[in-house]
Amino acid sequence: MKKERRVGTISRGIRCPIIKEGDDLATIVANSVLEAAECEGFELRDRDVISMTESIVARSQGNYVTVDNIAEDVKNKLGGETVGIVFPILSRNRFAICLRGIAKGAKKVVIMLSYPSDEVGNKLITEEMVEEAGINPYSDVLSLEQYRNAFGYHKHEFTGIDYVEYYANLVREMGAEVEFVFANHAKAILDYADCVIACDIHTRHRTKKLLKANGAKLVFGLDEIMNAPINGSGYNEMYGLLGSNKSTEDKIKLFPRECKQLVLDVQKKVFDATGKHVEVMVYGDGAFKDPQGKIWELADPVVSPAFTDGLRGTPNEIKLKYLADNDFKDLTGDKLIEAISDRIKSKKDNLVGDMASQGTTPRQLTDLIGSLCDLTSGSGDKGTPVVLVQGYFDNLAD
């Protein structure tokens, strides 16, 4: 009698060597997965997913830029005088070094912060503080003096930093003058500067469009700063400074570039070694929200900058509890499982609009799997920058 499977999706962190610039990453990743399978006693299967963090990809590419590189690009593109920056996120890791570079490439920086929180949910102040101050965040534009009078020096819940003071000091250290504005509509910056960098991530296209339509002289997004090399530096032609991470106090690692061939190479190496057709992707931040701090994790421009073709699209799943509570509500036990399995086997290739699919997650496969991988690998000292996901495409009928 054939045994019934008792395990569904499995996510395994795979330990790898420390990756350095110039390493043959495709070989390292493929070998690390194969060695883990042999060591831990599991087998690879068709449609397993091998995922690698964007960090090791960028490191192997040597995709770094310095504060001086950023300063030169900003000065060349925006003129080196007063530069307005709109909607930067509050982050020592993600934005602080970028700000140092921008400030070094200008005489004055006008920083316009959204409030009460930034785009990804980092709180500058709380909603309750705004309400108690009688301020309308949808329309009111505040100066630094008005902001301090209303809210004082408010420190971030997790980092213990007053980001206004922190960003001001970074700019002054670079020899530039700094001014703050607090507003939630992009065009407010144009009362202070007509050369502007839109620093938001997921709303940047709309922000740039609004600024241009309202008379800005020069408008660039962070995705257009360091989108080409400066004096032999790294670069990212699609995302520029978006998705960058702090490396040192004067250098950042950019989001990886041109990594489609990498995922194809890993896929081929595994197939040559095992005969199994796996899918491969590069992932950065997951796409989920922290209920305590209200932070939306996704500070990268996308979850996955590169993936094999089998990861295109969205899930095509049936909601089991819907079938159990509706179509097969009079069945129990093996008869219920058999009926649901038969329905799964006969499901259409596209379940959009089908009531039996309501409540399933309508997101891209790469966003879902990338989020799982981000949670598995973590961002600290686990030492597992590669994640193997098995059984993701299985269902109850398999």
PDB file of C-alpha atoms in Angstrom, residues 84-88 108-115 124 140-147 164 178-193:
ATOM      1  CA  GLY A  84      15.575  69.107  -2.587  1.00  0.00           C
ATOM      2  CA  ILE A  85      15.081  65.507  -1.574  1.00  0.00           C
ATOM      3  CA  VAL A  86      11.539  64.201  -1.290  1.00  0.00           C
ATOM      4  CA  PHE A  87      10.192  61.330   0.814  1.00  0.00           C
ATOM      5  CA  PRO A  88      13.387  59.525   1.851  1.00  0.00           C
ATOM      6  CA  LYS A 108      22.325  73.073   0.503  1.00  0.00           C
ATOM      7  CA  VAL A 109      19.950  70.139   0.993  1.00  0.00           C
ATOM      8  CA  VAL A 110      16.254  70.602   1.686  1.00  0.00           C
ATOM      9  CA  ILE A 111      14.887  67.374   3.149  1.00  0.00           C
ATOM     10  CA  MET A 112      11.136  66.877   2.888  1.00  0.00           C
ATOM     11  CA  LEU A 113       9.905  64.077   5.134  1.00  0.00           C
ATOM     12  CA  SER A 114       6.464  62.533   5.020  1.00  0.00           C
ATOM     13  CA  TYR A 115       4.694  62.278   8.378  1.00  0.00           C
ATOM     14  CA  LEU A 124       8.749  59.659  12.550  1.00  0.00           C
ATOM     15  CA  ASP A 140      -0.423  70.958   6.449  1.00  0.00           C
ATOM     16  CA  VAL A 141       3.181  71.780   5.538  1.00  0.00           C
ATOM     17  CA  LEU A 142       5.427  72.202   8.577  1.00  0.00           C
ATOM     18  CA  SER A 143       8.760  73.902   9.039  1.00  0.00           C
ATOM     19  CA  LEU A 144      11.321  72.402  11.409  1.00  0.00           C
ATOM     20  CA  GLU A 145      10.345  74.950  14.073  1.00  0.00           C
ATOM     21  CA  GLN A 146       6.643  74.060  13.751  1.00  0.00           C
ATOM     22  CA  TYR A 147       7.487  70.364  13.843  1.00  0.00           C
ATOM     23  CA  VAL A 164      15.493  64.552  11.919  1.00  0.00           C
ATOM     24  CA  VAL A 178      20.305  71.701   5.668  1.00  0.00           C
ATOM     25  CA  GLU A 179      16.645  72.676   5.917  1.00  0.00           C
ATOM     26  CA  PHE A 180      13.646  70.485   6.740  1.00  0.00           C
ATOM     27  CA  VAL A 181      10.080  70.458   5.457  1.00  0.00           C
ATOM     28  CA  PHE A 182       7.341  68.075   6.601  1.00  0.00           C
ATOM     29  CA  ALA A 183       4.593  67.392   4.089  1.00  0.00           C
ATOM     30  CA  ASN A 184       2.736  64.589   2.325  1.00  0.00           C
ATOM     31  CA  HIS A 185       2.297  66.066  -1.131  1.00  0.00           C
ATOM     32  CA  ALA A 186       5.349  66.159  -3.375  1.00  0.00           C
ATOM     33  CA  LYS A 187       4.904  69.604  -4.906  1.00  0.00           C
ATOM     34  CA  ALA A 188       5.406  71.291  -1.502  1.00  0.00           C
ATOM     35  CA  ILE A 189       9.172  70.949  -2.032  1.00  0.00           C
ATOM     36  CA  LEU A 190       9.020  73.350  -4.978  1.00  0.00           C
ATOM     37  CA  ASP A 191       8.641  76.316  -2.610  1.00  0.00           C
ATOM     38  CA  TYR A 192      12.176  75.525  -1.417  1.00  0.00           C
ATOM     39  CA  ALA A 193      14.031  73.935  -4.344  1.00  0.00           C
TER      40      ALA A 193
END
